[in-house]
Amino acid sequence: MNLILLGAPGAGKGTQAEMISKHLNIPTISTGNIIRAALKSGTEMGLKAKSYMDAGQLVPDEVVIGIISERLKEEDCQNGFILDGFPRTIPQAEALDSMGIVIDKVIDIEVPDEKIAARMSGRRVCENCGTSYHLLYKIPREEGKCNECGGTLVQRKDDHPDTVLKRLTEYHNQTEPLKGYYEKQGKLFIVEGQEEVADTTALTFKALEA
Ligand code: AMP
């Protein structure tokens, strides 16, 4: 199954993607994680993306479209994949269509802006492998340490309150129109984000079976 997870930054797409990945045994492709990895290894693409990311802006379409078109050609994507954080603009969705990639379902995780701002202040990420945690909702076994690799958990620069507001504005202006785009194709499934991750996951799995 080829899936897209839509939703505002901080709506919990990454966590839901992880659950679906395990459930269906298909990889999650996160453009944010790919860009952060490129940044860490100091590639030209990573450095180019940094200023946009730090300012809470979207990276130019041609950069992320290039990343995705290369990544989806890899072997592990041939039986399905979950796109987390792509597409984020109409031109990105059109690029997927013109690559001949058929999307089966788009799951949109809806969380009100007020809740997002509060949630993002508790978000932490492993600086080594990129796994996400939350101080309230997804607590690591050992404080400040990643369950997967033991790496140090840090707050992303773009999760700071001012940047979060900018990212939400970008989301409403540029990404939200994708709901209409996929609704017209009959592929949109809306999941209301719940207080408990497990409750959101139950709704996500229901949407997968619908
Ligand atoms: P994420 O980890 O998905 O929240 O992405 C972090 C940041 O990476 C975003 O705020 C953007 O600056 C950039 N980014 C990730 N995916 C995209 C995309 N599809 N289009 C443009 N920018 C992106």
PDB file of N, CA and C in Angstrom, residues 3 11 16 19 25 28-29 31 43 54 60 65-66 74 76 91 111 113 138 171 173 186 188 190 194 196 198 200 207:
ATOM      1  N   LEU A   3       1.038   5.043   0.931  1.00  0.00           N
ATOM      2  CA  LEU A   3       0.273   5.946   1.794  1.00  0.00           C
ATOM      3  C   LEU A   3       0.941   7.299   1.951  1.00  0.00           C
ATOM      4  N   ALA A  11       1.380  17.150  14.669  1.00  0.00           N
ATOM      5  CA  ALA A  11       0.080  16.470  14.810  1.00  0.00           C
ATOM      6  C   ALA A  11       0.264  14.994  15.170  1.00  0.00           C
ATOM      7  N   GLN A  16       2.432   7.970  14.091  1.00  0.00           N
ATOM      8  CA  GLN A  16       1.476   7.108  13.374  1.00  0.00           C
ATOM      9  C   GLN A  16       2.182   6.371  12.238  1.00  0.00           C
ATOM     10  N   MET A  19       3.872   3.351  13.582  1.00  0.00           N
ATOM     11  CA  MET A  19       2.922   2.270  13.890  1.00  0.00           C
ATOM     12  C   MET A  19       2.525   1.536  12.610  1.00  0.00           C
ATOM     13  N   ASN A  25       4.663  -3.551   7.590  1.00  0.00           N
ATOM     14  CA  ASN A  25       6.026  -3.886   7.160  1.00  0.00           C
ATOM     15  C   ASN A  25       6.439  -3.160   5.875  1.00  0.00           C
ATOM     16  N   THR A  28       8.860   3.939   6.201  1.00  0.00           N
ATOM     17  CA  THR A  28       8.414   5.334   6.269  1.00  0.00           C
ATOM     18  C   THR A  28       9.484   6.202   5.623  1.00  0.00           C
ATOM     19  N   ILE A  29       9.046   7.051   4.725  1.00  0.00           N
ATOM     20  CA  ILE A  29       9.985   7.980   4.100  1.00  0.00           C
ATOM     21  C   ILE A  29       9.655   9.367   4.637  1.00  0.00           C
ATOM     22  N   THR A  31      10.777  13.177   4.620  1.00  0.00           N
ATOM     23  CA  THR A  31      11.689  14.142   3.976  1.00  0.00           C
ATOM     24  C   THR A  31      12.438  14.935   5.046  1.00  0.00           C
ATOM     25  N   THR A  43      26.261  17.647   3.550  1.00  0.00           N
ATOM     26  CA  THR A  43      26.149  17.685   2.089  1.00  0.00           C
ATOM     27  C   THR A  43      25.649  19.063   1.638  1.00  0.00           C
ATOM     28  N   ASP A  54      15.531  26.175   9.616  1.00  0.00           N
ATOM     29  CA  ASP A  54      15.705  26.917  10.866  1.00  0.00           C
ATOM     30  C   ASP A  54      14.704  28.065  10.972  1.00  0.00           C
ATOM     31  N   PRO A  60      12.640  24.580  -0.831  1.00  0.00           N
ATOM     32  CA  PRO A  60      12.062  24.686  -2.184  1.00  0.00           C
ATOM     33  C   PRO A  60      11.632  23.332  -2.763  1.00  0.00           C
ATOM     34  N   ILE A  65      11.462  17.348  -4.095  1.00  0.00           N
ATOM     35  CA  ILE A  65      10.989  16.452  -5.159  1.00  0.00           C
ATOM     36  C   ILE A  65      12.153  15.563  -5.617  1.00  0.00           C
ATOM     37  N   GLY A  66      13.342  16.162  -5.730  1.00  0.00           N
ATOM     38  CA  GLY A  66      14.542  15.396  -6.116  1.00  0.00           C
ATOM     39  C   GLY A  66      14.827  14.290  -5.099  1.00  0.00           C
ATOM     40  N   GLU A  74      14.254   3.117  -4.617  1.00  0.00           N
ATOM     41  CA  GLU A  74      15.002   2.072  -3.900  1.00  0.00           C
ATOM     42  C   GLU A  74      14.138   0.831  -3.676  1.00  0.00           C
ATOM     43  N   ASP A  76      13.450  -1.146  -1.184  1.00  0.00           N
ATOM     44  CA  ASP A  76      12.530  -1.335  -0.057  1.00  0.00           C
ATOM     45  C   ASP A  76      11.184  -0.627  -0.248  1.00  0.00           C
ATOM     46  N   PRO A  91       2.341  21.645  -5.933  1.00  0.00           N
ATOM     47  CA  PRO A  91       3.316  21.203  -6.944  1.00  0.00           C
ATOM     48  C   PRO A  91       4.025  19.895  -6.558  1.00  0.00           C
ATOM     49  N   VAL A 111      -5.297  17.994  14.322  1.00  0.00           N
ATOM     50  CA  VAL A 111      -5.152  18.454  15.710  1.00  0.00           C
ATOM     51  C   VAL A 111      -5.247  19.982  15.691  1.00  0.00           C
ATOM     52  N   ASP A 113      -4.642  23.938  16.300  1.00  0.00           N
ATOM     53  CA  ASP A 113      -3.375  24.682  16.464  1.00  0.00           C
ATOM     54  C   ASP A 113      -2.959  24.856  17.930  1.00  0.00           C
ATOM     55  N   LYS A 138       5.258  10.105  24.747  1.00  0.00           N
ATOM     56  CA  LYS A 138       6.107   8.974  24.321  1.00  0.00           C
ATOM     57  C   LYS A 138       7.443   9.115  25.048  1.00  0.00           C
ATOM     58  N   TYR A 171       1.914  25.693   7.065  1.00  0.00           N
ATOM     59  CA  TYR A 171       1.046  24.526   6.897  1.00  0.00           C
ATOM     60  C   TYR A 171      -0.323  24.955   6.355  1.00  0.00           C
ATOM     61  N   ASN A 173      -1.206  27.708   4.822  1.00  0.00           N
ATOM     62  CA  ASN A 173      -1.171  28.323   3.490  1.00  0.00           C
ATOM     63  C   ASN A 173      -0.831  27.323   2.390  1.00  0.00           C
ATOM     64  N   GLY A 186     -10.881  11.067  -4.028  1.00  0.00           N
ATOM     65  CA  GLY A 186     -11.535  10.045  -3.185  1.00  0.00           C
ATOM     66  C   GLY A 186     -10.554   9.275  -2.305  1.00  0.00           C
ATOM     67  N   LEU A 188      -8.912  10.742   0.552  1.00  0.00           N
ATOM     68  CA  LEU A 188      -8.660  11.383   1.851  1.00  0.00           C
ATOM     69  C   LEU A 188      -9.440  10.724   2.985  1.00  0.00           C
ATOM     70  N   ILE A 190      -9.885  11.224   7.181  1.00  0.00           N
ATOM     71  CA  ILE A 190      -9.517  12.126   8.287  1.00  0.00           C
ATOM     72  C   ILE A 190      -9.532  11.384   9.612  1.00  0.00           C
ATOM     73  N   GLN A 194      -6.143  12.133  19.026  1.00  0.00           N
ATOM     74  CA  GLN A 194      -6.681  11.967  20.379  1.00  0.00           C
ATOM     75  C   GLN A 194      -5.620  12.306  21.414  1.00  0.00           C
ATOM     76  N   GLU A 196      -4.557  10.329  23.772  1.00  0.00           N
ATOM     77  CA  GLU A 196      -3.682   9.155  23.911  1.00  0.00           C
ATOM     78  C   GLU A 196      -3.258   8.677  22.531  1.00  0.00           C
ATOM     79  N   ALA A 198      -2.390   5.768  21.590  1.00  0.00           N
ATOM     80  CA  ALA A 198      -3.006   4.482  21.234  1.00  0.00           C
ATOM     81  C   ALA A 198      -4.396   4.677  20.629  1.00  0.00           C
ATOM     82  N   THR A 200      -5.380   7.344  18.909  1.00  0.00           N
ATOM     83  CA  THR A 200      -5.191   7.850  17.539  1.00  0.00           C
ATOM     84  C   THR A 200      -4.808   6.687  16.622  1.00  0.00           C
ATOM     85  N   ALA A 207      -8.934   3.595   9.560  1.00  0.00           N
ATOM     86  CA  ALA A 207      -8.908   4.292   8.262  1.00  0.00           C
ATOM     87  C   ALA A 207      -8.183   3.435   7.212  1.00  0.00           C
TER      88      ALA A 207
END
